[in-house]
Amino acid sequence: KDEVVTLAHGAGGKATRTLIEALFLEEFGNPRLAPLADAALFDVAGARFAFTTDSYVVKPLFFPGGDIGELAVNGTVNDLAVAGARPLFLTAGFIVEEGFPTADLRRVAASVGRAARAAGVEVVAGDTKVVERGKGDGVYINTSGIGVLEHEHDLSPASVRPGDKVLVSGTLGDHGIAVMVARGSLELEVDLDSDTAPLTELVHGLLSATPGVRCLRDLTRGGLATALNEIADAANVSIVIDEAALPIRPEVNGACEILGIDPLYVANEGKLVAIVAPEALAAAYSALGSSPLGIDTEIVGEVRADAEGMVFLDTAFGGRRVVDVLVGDPLPRIC
Amino acid sequence: KDEVVTLAHGAGGKATRTLIEALFLEEFGNPRLAPLADAALFDVAGARFAFTTDSYVVKPLFFPGGDIGELAVNGTVNDLAVAGARPLFLTAGFIVEEGFPTADLRRVAASVGRAARAAGVEVVAGDTKVVERGKGDGVYINTSGIGVLEHEHDLSPASVRPGDKVLVSGTLGDHGIAVMVARGSLELEVDLDSDTAPLTELVHGLLSATPGVRCLRDLTRGGLATALNEIADAANVSIVIDEAALPIRPEVNGACEILGIDPLYVANEGKLVAIVAPEALAAAYSALGSSPLGIDTEIVGEVRADAEGMVFLDTAFGGRRVVDVLVGDPLPRIC
Ligand SMILES: Nc1ncnc2c1ncn2[C@@H]1O[C@H](COP(=O)(O)OP(=O)(O)OP(=O)(O)O)[C@@H](O)[C@H]1O
Ligand SMILES: Nc1ncnc2c1ncn2[C@@H]1O[C@H](COP(=O)(O)OP(=O)(O)OP(=O)(O)O)[C@@H](O)[C@H]1O
Ligand SMILES: [Mg+2]
Ligand SMILES: [Mg+2]
Ligand SMILES: [Mg+2]
Ligand SMILES: [Mg+2]
Ligand SMILES: [Mg+2]
Ligand SMILES: [Mg+2]
């Protein structure tokens, strides 16, 4: 039992999950929240909606390939997209630190505008709070989003079956490493952009191509390892991935070696993992790969019946090791 | 032109409005956001929805009559309610400072649960981020909410007409003063609770009682003065209120005198102002007054055609003075 909140509780891994289940669900859980999916689903007036929220506390606010404003739009759009919804409307709540330059705030707001237009959503409500110097860090943004489901797919992990295939829509860890490099603490000269992007069209293409999509997750905090562990756990299956098949940029691999971390745990902000039925593999692979945001799509593993809840990696050297859930927080405030 | 963000930008008054219009609307404005109403309205599948967001940074986290968790539910519920919507679902994003006691976090989460049940809403999605010590202040919460419109009323300020009457649903400034007293900086022994409460049933009763309701606003940051100025401005009318009719607790008046502030600018979190057609006054007054949260309802003023955009106070001494929009931030971090 942790007596105080630690950075690990915000890392998106084991400690986060424990806090959510043992504290938040305990105190205000309900059937719509309980699946702990990317977005919650509900029905009104015969339509099916997805509703989600994320707060963004990324440091630094501006990094190669994006900034907190763009992240705040794309991140919430992506939680709706992987729920199978078309994102419609966002809210944006700003918590600004006293003394923050209005020019920087405008730059962030402009990014929100640009990203919203690119993703086809409107920010229809906002809020502005200011906290004293030393009680914030420039600006924190919360976005919440609502979308409407356009497809019939049941994308809950419970529909995942042994024999299903695992695809990732592109290179792993780009966002997390780009932010770490931008922080300047690594003595690293790496030319790498965050992959922040809205996944709506990628998902729409995939779901239109085949009815065999079982489950989708955007790869954010905790990376592919955490997403797969959550799916394996919820579906009572194991998942085996193949190290040789994982698309990882050499710059990301290099930075991870220096940082002493595993790229499997590093965040993206414009990638997803898809679990698809074996008979849907070809259609899914070509749908993802033909989308501009999916050109590096790879088939990286498959679902097994044994060892329920476990994730394994077949290494390049012919071994097999357990890929555990993320413990601790190797990369704080990455999103 | 302000070069940096100041506490006044978070006070809900003139500086906040300027920042929203000159910066946020400029960069990502759109027709649904532009009215700057308590909640944005949109239609999907033949139903009409309200969508809103607020972040809560109140200090201290726990105060007489409530805490940040209860506030975060009721505040967002109330922005939906005064839009004429029945609140259905909320999201809750927590930004926790490293080192925050988990026991306090549980207390806050329990309040969220209790308030949600009391207001008849479900928190269906959440998010948990942790920032380093000194980059937050215990916990900040964003809640966003979605509701469905059940009434035919057009509650935009544009429908306000000269001759309309102004009602407030109870005593002014309770929340703001309760929080200031809890902060302990006043050498004040005042026994006063925040009025935080969900206004859904109060509004539903009012809107069911008469078609003559023109406009509603919950009284939060900036108090009655700010709400009336915004309405007068949007409706191109003036509003005259009568000091003698204003319901204000003696404790609130006393504390305001010590603080050197005007109770007209102090926040509530469980009160609203209603502008109603003259022929609807009796029905509105009795509908509000018969609801448990409206027992101190008073008719406090009326709408005039001259002096567009201005608000006036007829003082107890027979004079008339201008009630301007809030400038500066007399009570920072009240919600
Ligand atoms: N404080 C909280 N209270 C209630 N539910 C929460 C809370 N924090 C997270 N959740 C829920 O837990 C699940 C996982 O949340 P998480 O934030 O890890 O997902 P995500 O948004 O997909 O990831 P990321 O935040 O890294 O983008 C979601 O269903 C979310 O609604
Ligand atoms: N940063 C922002 N970006 C875009 N719109 C904003 C922003 N902040 C506020 N708004 C919009 O401005 C209007 C007024 O916001 P404000 O927060 O003052 O209202 P409120 O929530 O009713 O009051 P309070 O926050 O005191 O409860 C709302 O329509 C809101 O959507
Ligand atoms: Mg997600
Ligand atoms: Mg997310
Ligand atoms: Mg607000
Ligand atoms: Mg309001
Ligand atoms: Mg509000
Ligand atoms: Mg999240």
Short mmCIF file of N, CA and C in Angstrom, two decimals, chain A residues 2-7 9-10 19-20 22-24 26-28 30 32-33 40 42 44-45 47 49 51-55 57 59 88-102 105-106 109-110 112-113 117 122-132 134-137 140 142 144-146 221 333 335, chain B residues 2-7 9-10 19-20 22-24 26-28 30 32-33 40 42 44-45 47 49 51-55 57 59 88-102 105-106 109-110 112-113 117 122-132 134-137 140 142 144-146 148 221 333 335:
data_model
loop_
_atom_site.label_atom_id
_atom_site.label_comp_id
_atom_site.label_asym_id
_atom_site.label_seq_id
_atom_site.Cartn_x
_atom_site.Cartn_y
_atom_site.Cartn_z
N ASP A 2 0.74 2.05 -1.06
CA ASP A 2 1.50 3.30 -1.13
C ASP A 2 0.80 4.37 -0.29
N GLU A 3 1.59 5.07 0.51
CA GLU A 3 1.02 6.12 1.37
C GLU A 3 0.89 7.44 0.64
N VAL A 4 1.78 7.65 -0.33
CA VAL A 4 1.73 8.88 -1.11
C VAL A 4 1.80 8.54 -2.59
N VAL A 5 1.34 9.48 -3.40
CA VAL A 5 1.39 9.30 -4.85
C VAL A 5 2.82 9.55 -5.33
N THR A 6 3.30 8.68 -6.19
CA THR A 6 4.65 8.80 -6.75
C THR A 6 4.55 8.97 -8.27
N LEU A 7 5.66 9.34 -8.87
CA LEU A 7 5.66 9.51 -10.33
C LEU A 7 5.22 8.24 -11.04
N HIS A 9 2.86 6.36 -10.36
CA HIS A 9 1.40 6.32 -10.49
C HIS A 9 0.91 7.05 -11.73
N GLY A 10 1.78 7.84 -12.33
CA GLY A 10 1.40 8.55 -13.55
C GLY A 10 2.02 7.98 -14.80
N LEU A 19 -3.70 2.00 -8.83
CA LEU A 19 -4.35 3.18 -8.25
C LEU A 19 -5.77 3.33 -8.80
N ILE A 20 -5.92 3.16 -10.09
CA ILE A 20 -7.25 3.30 -10.70
C ILE A 20 -8.21 2.26 -10.14
N ALA A 22 -7.90 0.24 -7.35
CA ALA A 22 -8.07 0.16 -5.89
C ALA A 22 -8.62 1.45 -5.30
N LEU A 23 -8.51 2.55 -6.01
CA LEU A 23 -8.96 3.82 -5.43
C LEU A 23 -10.10 4.43 -6.24
N PHE A 24 -9.86 4.77 -7.49
CA PHE A 24 -10.90 5.49 -8.24
C PHE A 24 -12.11 4.59 -8.54
N GLU A 26 -13.02 1.95 -7.03
CA GLU A 26 -13.61 1.65 -5.73
C GLU A 26 -14.59 2.74 -5.30
N GLU A 27 -14.19 4.00 -5.51
CA GLU A 27 -14.97 5.12 -4.98
C GLU A 27 -16.06 5.60 -5.94
N PHE A 28 -15.80 5.51 -7.26
CA PHE A 28 -16.86 5.97 -8.17
C PHE A 28 -17.00 5.11 -9.43
N ASN A 30 -18.40 2.26 -12.06
CA ASN A 30 -19.74 1.94 -12.57
C ASN A 30 -19.54 1.12 -13.83
N ARG A 32 -20.04 1.43 -16.96
CA ARG A 32 -19.49 2.03 -18.18
C ARG A 32 -18.01 2.34 -18.04
N LEU A 33 -17.57 2.66 -16.82
CA LEU A 33 -16.16 2.94 -16.58
C LEU A 33 -15.35 1.65 -16.45
N ALA A 40 -15.24 5.43 -23.03
CA ALA A 40 -16.45 4.79 -22.51
C ALA A 40 -17.54 4.87 -23.58
N PHE A 42 -21.71 4.77 -24.58
CA PHE A 42 -23.09 4.87 -24.09
C PHE A 42 -24.02 5.15 -25.26
N VAL A 44 -27.55 7.05 -26.64
CA VAL A 44 -28.62 8.04 -26.46
C VAL A 44 -29.33 8.18 -27.80
N ALA A 45 -30.65 8.19 -27.75
CA ALA A 45 -31.44 8.46 -28.95
C ALA A 45 -31.09 7.50 -30.09
N ALA A 47 -28.33 6.34 -30.98
CA ALA A 47 -26.95 6.41 -31.47
C ALA A 47 -26.02 5.94 -30.36
N PHE A 49 -22.32 6.38 -28.59
CA PHE A 49 -21.29 7.40 -28.43
C PHE A 49 -20.08 6.85 -27.68
N PHE A 51 -16.87 8.45 -25.26
CA PHE A 51 -16.56 9.64 -24.45
C PHE A 51 -15.25 9.35 -23.72
N THR A 52 -14.32 10.29 -23.77
CA THR A 52 -13.02 10.03 -23.17
C THR A 52 -12.37 11.32 -22.69
N THR A 53 -11.33 11.20 -21.88
CA THR A 53 -10.61 12.37 -21.39
C THR A 53 -9.14 12.04 -21.21
N ASP A 54 -8.28 13.03 -21.37
CA ASP A 54 -6.87 12.93 -21.01
C ASP A 54 -6.38 14.30 -20.59
N SER A 55 -5.53 14.33 -19.59
CA SER A 55 -4.81 15.56 -19.27
C SER A 55 -3.40 15.44 -19.82
N VAL A 57 0.53 16.90 -19.57
CA VAL A 57 1.48 17.61 -18.70
C VAL A 57 2.89 17.47 -19.27
N LYS A 59 6.54 17.71 -20.84
CA LYS A 59 7.65 18.62 -20.59
C LYS A 59 8.79 18.23 -21.49
N LEU A 88 -16.02 13.88 -32.80
CA LEU A 88 -16.81 15.04 -33.25
C LEU A 88 -16.40 16.32 -32.53
N PHE A 89 -16.50 16.31 -31.21
CA PHE A 89 -16.31 17.53 -30.44
C PHE A 89 -15.37 17.31 -29.26
N LEU A 90 -14.55 18.33 -29.01
CA LEU A 90 -13.64 18.30 -27.86
C LEU A 90 -13.94 19.47 -26.93
N THR A 91 -13.56 19.30 -25.67
CA THR A 91 -13.44 20.42 -24.75
C THR A 91 -11.95 20.60 -24.43
N ALA A 92 -11.58 21.78 -23.98
CA ALA A 92 -10.18 22.05 -23.65
C ALA A 92 -10.10 22.89 -22.39
N GLY A 93 -9.57 22.32 -21.32
CA GLY A 93 -9.39 23.04 -20.06
C GLY A 93 -7.92 23.36 -19.86
N PHE A 94 -7.62 24.64 -19.70
CA PHE A 94 -6.23 25.10 -19.54
C PHE A 94 -5.96 25.47 -18.09
N ILE A 95 -4.91 24.91 -17.50
CA ILE A 95 -4.43 25.35 -16.19
C ILE A 95 -3.07 26.00 -16.43
N VAL A 96 -3.06 27.32 -16.34
CA VAL A 96 -1.88 28.09 -16.71
C VAL A 96 -1.16 28.56 -15.46
N GLU A 97 0.17 28.52 -15.48
CA GLU A 97 0.96 29.03 -14.37
C GLU A 97 1.13 30.54 -14.54
N GLU A 98 0.90 31.24 -13.45
CA GLU A 98 1.14 32.69 -13.42
C GLU A 98 2.53 33.00 -13.99
N GLY A 99 2.60 33.99 -14.85
CA GLY A 99 3.89 34.35 -15.45
C GLY A 99 4.18 33.69 -16.78
N PHE A 100 3.33 32.78 -17.20
CA PHE A 100 3.54 32.10 -18.48
C PHE A 100 3.37 33.12 -19.60
N PRO A 101 4.30 33.15 -20.56
CA PRO A 101 4.20 34.14 -21.64
C PRO A 101 2.95 33.93 -22.49
N THR A 102 2.21 35.00 -22.72
CA THR A 102 1.01 34.86 -23.55
C THR A 102 1.37 34.47 -24.98
N LEU A 105 1.37 30.84 -24.94
CA LEU A 105 0.00 30.34 -24.84
C LEU A 105 -0.69 30.43 -26.20
N ARG A 106 -0.41 31.50 -26.92
CA ARG A 106 -0.99 31.63 -28.26
C ARG A 106 -0.45 30.55 -29.20
N ALA A 109 -2.30 27.47 -28.35
CA ALA A 109 -3.69 27.55 -28.82
C ALA A 109 -3.76 27.41 -30.34
N ALA A 110 -2.78 27.98 -31.02
CA ALA A 110 -2.75 27.84 -32.47
C ALA A 110 -2.57 26.38 -32.87
N VAL A 112 -3.57 23.83 -31.10
CA VAL A 112 -4.88 23.19 -30.85
C VAL A 112 -5.77 23.41 -32.07
N GLY A 113 -5.80 24.65 -32.56
CA GLY A 113 -6.65 24.96 -33.71
C GLY A 113 -6.24 24.16 -34.94
N ARG A 117 -8.51 21.19 -36.74
CA ARG A 117 -8.92 21.22 -38.15
C ARG A 117 -8.42 19.98 -38.89
N GLU A 122 -14.12 19.85 -33.59
CA GLU A 122 -14.26 21.22 -33.12
C GLU A 122 -14.10 21.26 -31.60
N VAL A 123 -13.34 22.22 -31.12
CA VAL A 123 -13.27 22.46 -29.68
C VAL A 123 -14.44 23.39 -29.33
N VAL A 124 -15.44 22.85 -28.67
CA VAL A 124 -16.68 23.60 -28.49
C VAL A 124 -16.84 24.21 -27.11
N ALA A 125 -15.98 23.82 -26.17
CA ALA A 125 -16.05 24.39 -24.82
C ALA A 125 -14.66 24.40 -24.22
N GLY A 126 -14.41 25.36 -23.35
CA GLY A 126 -13.10 25.46 -22.72
C GLY A 126 -13.21 25.98 -21.31
N ASP A 127 -12.07 26.05 -20.67
CA ASP A 127 -12.01 26.63 -19.33
C ASP A 127 -10.58 27.12 -19.11
N THR A 128 -10.45 28.19 -18.34
CA THR A 128 -9.14 28.79 -18.10
C THR A 128 -8.97 29.05 -16.62
N LYS A 129 -8.01 28.37 -16.01
CA LYS A 129 -7.67 28.62 -14.61
C LYS A 129 -6.21 29.02 -14.55
N VAL A 130 -5.87 29.88 -13.59
CA VAL A 130 -4.49 30.29 -13.41
C VAL A 130 -4.07 29.93 -11.99
N VAL A 131 -2.90 29.31 -11.86
CA VAL A 131 -2.36 28.99 -10.53
C VAL A 131 -1.08 29.80 -10.31
N GLU A 132 -0.74 30.00 -9.06
CA GLU A 132 0.42 30.84 -8.72
C GLU A 132 1.71 30.22 -9.24
N GLY A 134 5.01 28.43 -9.48
CA GLY A 134 5.49 27.32 -8.65
C GLY A 134 4.39 26.35 -8.26
N LYS A 135 3.18 26.56 -8.77
CA LYS A 135 2.08 25.60 -8.52
C LYS A 135 1.64 24.93 -9.82
N GLY A 136 2.38 25.17 -10.87
CA GLY A 136 2.09 24.54 -12.15
C GLY A 136 3.40 24.45 -12.90
N ASP A 137 3.33 24.26 -14.21
CA ASP A 137 4.57 24.20 -14.98
C ASP A 137 4.28 24.71 -16.39
N TYR A 140 -0.89 23.19 -18.30
CA TYR A 140 -1.43 21.84 -18.40
C TYR A 140 -2.75 21.94 -19.16
N ASN A 142 -6.30 19.78 -20.30
CA ASN A 142 -7.16 18.60 -20.37
C ASN A 142 -8.04 18.72 -21.60
N SER A 144 -11.29 16.61 -23.40
CA SER A 144 -12.24 15.51 -23.38
C SER A 144 -12.89 15.49 -24.74
N GLY A 145 -13.33 14.32 -25.16
CA GLY A 145 -13.86 14.23 -26.51
C GLY A 145 -15.04 13.30 -26.59
N ILE A 146 -15.91 13.65 -27.51
CA ILE A 146 -17.08 12.81 -27.77
C ILE A 146 -17.09 12.44 -29.24
N ARG A 221 1.32 6.05 -23.04
CA ARG A 221 2.18 5.75 -21.89
C ARG A 221 2.29 4.24 -21.66
N ARG A 333 6.39 12.39 -17.44
CA ARG A 333 5.79 13.55 -18.14
C ARG A 333 6.10 13.58 -19.63
N CYS A 335 3.65 12.88 -21.77
CA CYS A 335 2.42 13.29 -22.47
C CYS A 335 1.51 14.08 -21.53
N ASP B 2 -1.23 42.11 -22.45
CA ASP B 2 -0.46 41.47 -21.38
C ASP B 2 0.60 40.56 -21.99
N GLU B 3 1.81 40.65 -21.48
CA GLU B 3 2.91 39.82 -21.98
C GLU B 3 2.93 38.45 -21.31
N VAL B 4 2.45 38.43 -20.08
CA VAL B 4 2.41 37.15 -19.35
C VAL B 4 1.03 36.96 -18.73
N VAL B 5 0.72 35.73 -18.43
CA VAL B 5 -0.54 35.41 -17.79
C VAL B 5 -0.45 35.77 -16.31
N THR B 6 -1.49 36.42 -15.81
CA THR B 6 -1.54 36.81 -14.39
C THR B 6 -2.74 36.12 -13.72
N LEU B 7 -2.75 36.19 -12.41
CA LEU B 7 -3.87 35.56 -11.69
C LEU B 7 -5.22 36.12 -12.15
N HIS B 9 -6.21 36.66 -15.04
CA HIS B 9 -6.71 35.91 -16.19
C HIS B 9 -7.49 34.66 -15.78
N GLY B 10 -7.37 34.28 -14.52
CA GLY B 10 -8.10 33.12 -14.06
C GLY B 10 -9.27 33.46 -13.16
N LEU B 19 -8.80 37.35 -22.60
CA LEU B 19 -7.90 36.27 -23.01
C LEU B 19 -8.63 35.25 -23.88
N ILE B 20 -9.82 34.90 -23.48
CA ILE B 20 -10.59 33.91 -24.25
C ILE B 20 -10.90 34.45 -25.65
N ALA B 22 -9.53 37.13 -27.33
CA ALA B 22 -8.41 37.58 -28.16
C ALA B 22 -7.41 36.48 -28.45
N LEU B 23 -7.43 35.43 -27.68
CA LEU B 23 -6.42 34.39 -27.89
C LEU B 23 -7.07 33.05 -28.27
N PHE B 24 -7.86 32.49 -27.38
CA PHE B 24 -8.39 31.15 -27.65
C PHE B 24 -9.39 31.15 -28.81
N GLU B 26 -9.71 33.29 -31.13
CA GLU B 26 -8.94 33.65 -32.31
C GLU B 26 -8.28 32.42 -32.94
N GLU B 27 -7.73 31.56 -32.12
CA GLU B 27 -6.93 30.45 -32.63
C GLU B 27 -7.75 29.20 -32.93
N PHE B 28 -8.82 28.97 -32.15
CA PHE B 28 -9.61 27.77 -32.46
C PHE B 28 -11.10 27.97 -32.28
N ASN B 30 -15.07 28.67 -33.19
CA ASN B 30 -16.00 28.08 -34.16
C ASN B 30 -17.40 28.42 -33.69
N ARG B 32 -19.97 26.87 -32.58
CA ARG B 32 -20.53 26.27 -31.36
C ARG B 32 -19.87 26.81 -30.10
N LEU B 33 -18.60 27.19 -30.20
CA LEU B 33 -17.90 27.75 -29.04
C LEU B 33 -18.23 29.24 -28.85
N ALA B 40 -21.74 24.12 -24.52
CA ALA B 40 -21.95 24.16 -25.97
C ALA B 40 -23.07 23.20 -26.35
N PHE B 42 -25.01 20.84 -29.38
CA PHE B 42 -24.90 20.23 -30.70
C PHE B 42 -25.96 19.16 -30.85
N VAL B 44 -27.05 15.40 -32.51
CA VAL B 44 -26.66 14.14 -33.14
C VAL B 44 -27.87 13.22 -33.08
N ALA B 45 -28.16 12.57 -34.17
CA ALA B 45 -29.22 11.56 -34.20
C ALA B 45 -30.55 12.13 -33.71
N ALA B 47 -31.18 14.14 -31.42
CA ALA B 47 -31.20 14.61 -30.03
C ALA B 47 -30.29 15.83 -29.91
N PHE B 49 -27.67 17.93 -27.52
CA PHE B 49 -26.76 17.69 -26.41
C PHE B 49 -26.12 18.99 -25.93
N PHE B 51 -22.48 20.13 -23.86
CA PHE B 51 -21.14 19.60 -23.58
C PHE B 51 -20.35 20.73 -22.91
N THR B 52 -19.68 20.43 -21.82
CA THR B 52 -18.97 21.50 -21.10
C THR B 52 -17.77 20.96 -20.36
N THR B 53 -16.90 21.84 -19.92
CA THR B 53 -15.72 21.43 -19.14
C THR B 53 -15.36 22.50 -18.13
N ASP B 54 -14.78 22.08 -17.01
CA ASP B 54 -14.17 23.00 -16.05
C ASP B 54 -13.02 22.29 -15.37
N SER B 55 -11.96 23.03 -15.11
CA SER B 55 -10.90 22.50 -14.26
C SER B 55 -11.04 23.13 -12.88
N VAL B 57 -9.11 24.02 -9.27
CA VAL B 57 -7.79 24.23 -8.65
C VAL B 57 -7.97 24.86 -7.27
N LYS B 59 -8.21 25.96 -3.46
CA LYS B 59 -7.27 25.87 -2.35
C LYS B 59 -7.92 26.49 -1.14
N LEU B 88 -25.76 13.71 -17.92
CA LEU B 88 -25.76 12.24 -17.98
C LEU B 88 -24.42 11.66 -17.55
N PHE B 89 -23.35 12.07 -18.24
CA PHE B 89 -22.05 11.43 -18.03
C PHE B 89 -20.95 12.47 -17.86
N LEU B 90 -20.03 12.17 -16.95
CA LEU B 90 -18.86 13.02 -16.74
C LEU B 90 -17.58 12.24 -17.02
N THR B 91 -16.53 13.00 -17.34
CA THR B 91 -15.17 12.46 -17.29
C THR B 91 -14.45 13.18 -16.15
N ALA B 92 -13.38 12.57 -15.65
CA ALA B 92 -12.61 13.16 -14.56
C ALA B 92 -11.13 12.96 -14.79
N GLY B 93 -10.40 14.05 -15.02
CA GLY B 93 -8.95 13.97 -15.21
C GLY B 93 -8.24 14.52 -13.98
N PHE B 94 -7.39 13.71 -13.38
CA PHE B 94 -6.67 14.10 -12.15
C PHE B 94 -5.22 14.41 -12.48
N ILE B 95 -4.76 15.58 -12.06
CA ILE B 95 -3.33 15.91 -12.11
C ILE B 95 -2.85 15.99 -10.67
N VAL B 96 -2.11 14.97 -10.26
CA VAL B 96 -1.73 14.83 -8.86
C VAL B 96 -0.27 15.23 -8.68
N GLU B 97 0.02 15.93 -7.59
CA GLU B 97 1.40 16.28 -7.28
C GLU B 97 2.06 15.11 -6.55
N GLU B 98 3.25 14.79 -7.01
CA GLU B 98 4.07 13.76 -6.35
C GLU B 98 4.09 14.02 -4.85
N GLY B 99 3.89 12.99 -4.06
CA GLY B 99 3.93 13.15 -2.61
C GLY B 99 2.56 13.38 -1.98
N PHE B 100 1.53 13.54 -2.80
CA PHE B 100 0.19 13.76 -2.26
C PHE B 100 -0.27 12.49 -1.54
N PRO B 101 -0.80 12.63 -0.33
CA PRO B 101 -1.22 11.43 0.41
C PRO B 101 -2.35 10.68 -0.30
N THR B 102 -2.17 9.38 -0.46
CA THR B 102 -3.23 8.59 -1.11
C THR B 102 -4.51 8.63 -0.29
N LEU B 105 -6.32 11.54 -1.51
CA LEU B 105 -6.84 11.28 -2.86
C LEU B 105 -8.09 10.41 -2.78
N ARG B 106 -8.07 9.46 -1.86
CA ARG B 106 -9.25 8.61 -1.68
C ARG B 106 -10.43 9.43 -1.17
N ALA B 109 -11.76 11.25 -4.12
CA ALA B 109 -12.46 10.33 -5.02
C ALA B 109 -13.80 9.91 -4.43
N ALA B 110 -13.83 9.71 -3.12
CA ALA B 110 -15.10 9.35 -2.46
C ALA B 110 -16.11 10.48 -2.61
N VAL B 112 -16.19 12.60 -5.11
CA VAL B 112 -16.63 12.53 -6.50
C VAL B 112 -17.76 11.50 -6.62
N GLY B 113 -17.54 10.34 -6.01
CA GLY B 113 -18.55 9.29 -6.08
C GLY B 113 -19.87 9.71 -5.44
N ARG B 117 -23.43 10.36 -7.50
CA ARG B 117 -24.68 9.65 -7.18
C ARG B 117 -25.78 10.64 -6.84
N GLU B 122 -22.93 9.64 -14.01
CA GLU B 122 -21.88 8.63 -13.89
C GLU B 122 -20.58 9.18 -14.44
N VAL B 123 -19.50 8.96 -13.70
CA VAL B 123 -18.17 9.28 -14.22
C VAL B 123 -17.72 8.07 -15.03
N VAL B 124 -17.69 8.22 -16.35
CA VAL B 124 -17.48 7.05 -17.21
C VAL B 124 -16.07 6.95 -17.77
N ALA B 125 -15.28 8.00 -17.62
CA ALA B 125 -13.90 7.96 -18.10
C ALA B 125 -13.04 8.85 -17.22
N GLY B 126 -11.78 8.50 -17.10
CA GLY B 126 -10.88 9.28 -16.26
C GLY B 126 -9.48 9.28 -16.82
N ASP B 127 -8.61 10.00 -16.15
CA ASP B 127 -7.20 10.02 -16.52
C ASP B 127 -6.41 10.41 -15.27
N THR B 128 -5.20 9.89 -15.16
CA THR B 128 -4.38 10.15 -13.99
C THR B 128 -2.98 10.53 -14.44
N LYS B 129 -2.57 11.75 -14.16
CA LYS B 129 -1.21 12.18 -14.44
C LYS B 129 -0.59 12.62 -13.12
N VAL B 130 0.72 12.43 -12.99
CA VAL B 130 1.44 12.86 -11.79
C VAL B 130 2.54 13.82 -12.21
N VAL B 131 2.63 14.95 -11.53
CA VAL B 131 3.70 15.93 -11.79
C VAL B 131 4.61 16.00 -10.56
N GLU B 132 5.83 16.42 -10.77
CA GLU B 132 6.82 16.44 -9.70
C GLU B 132 6.41 17.41 -8.59
N GLY B 134 6.14 20.42 -6.36
CA GLY B 134 6.39 21.82 -6.72
C GLY B 134 5.94 22.17 -8.13
N LYS B 135 5.33 21.22 -8.82
CA LYS B 135 4.78 21.51 -10.16
C LYS B 135 3.26 21.40 -10.16
N GLY B 136 2.70 21.24 -8.98
CA GLY B 136 1.25 21.16 -8.84
C GLY B 136 0.92 21.66 -7.44
N ASP B 137 -0.26 21.32 -6.96
CA ASP B 137 -0.62 21.73 -5.61
C ASP B 137 -1.61 20.73 -5.04
N TYR B 140 -5.27 18.70 -8.94
CA TYR B 140 -6.16 19.48 -9.80
C TYR B 140 -7.07 18.48 -10.50
N ASN B 142 -9.99 18.04 -13.63
CA ASN B 142 -10.87 18.53 -14.70
C ASN B 142 -12.04 17.58 -14.82
N SER B 144 -15.42 17.04 -17.39
CA SER B 144 -16.21 17.44 -18.55
C SER B 144 -17.51 16.67 -18.46
N GLY B 145 -18.54 17.26 -19.04
CA GLY B 145 -19.84 16.62 -18.88
C GLY B 145 -20.68 16.73 -20.13
N ILE B 146 -21.49 15.71 -20.32
CA ILE B 146 -22.42 15.70 -21.44
C ILE B 146 -23.83 15.51 -20.91
N VAL B 148 -28.29 15.89 -22.06
CA VAL B 148 -29.24 15.91 -23.17
C VAL B 148 -30.35 16.91 -22.85
N ARG B 221 -17.23 31.93 -10.61
CA ARG B 221 -16.20 32.98 -10.54
C ARG B 221 -16.75 34.31 -11.05
N ARG B 333 -8.13 31.26 -6.91
CA ARG B 333 -8.28 29.80 -6.70
C ARG B 333 -9.41 29.45 -5.75
N CYS B 335 -12.17 28.06 -7.02
CA CYS B 335 -12.83 26.88 -7.56
C CYS B 335 -11.90 26.12 -8.49
#
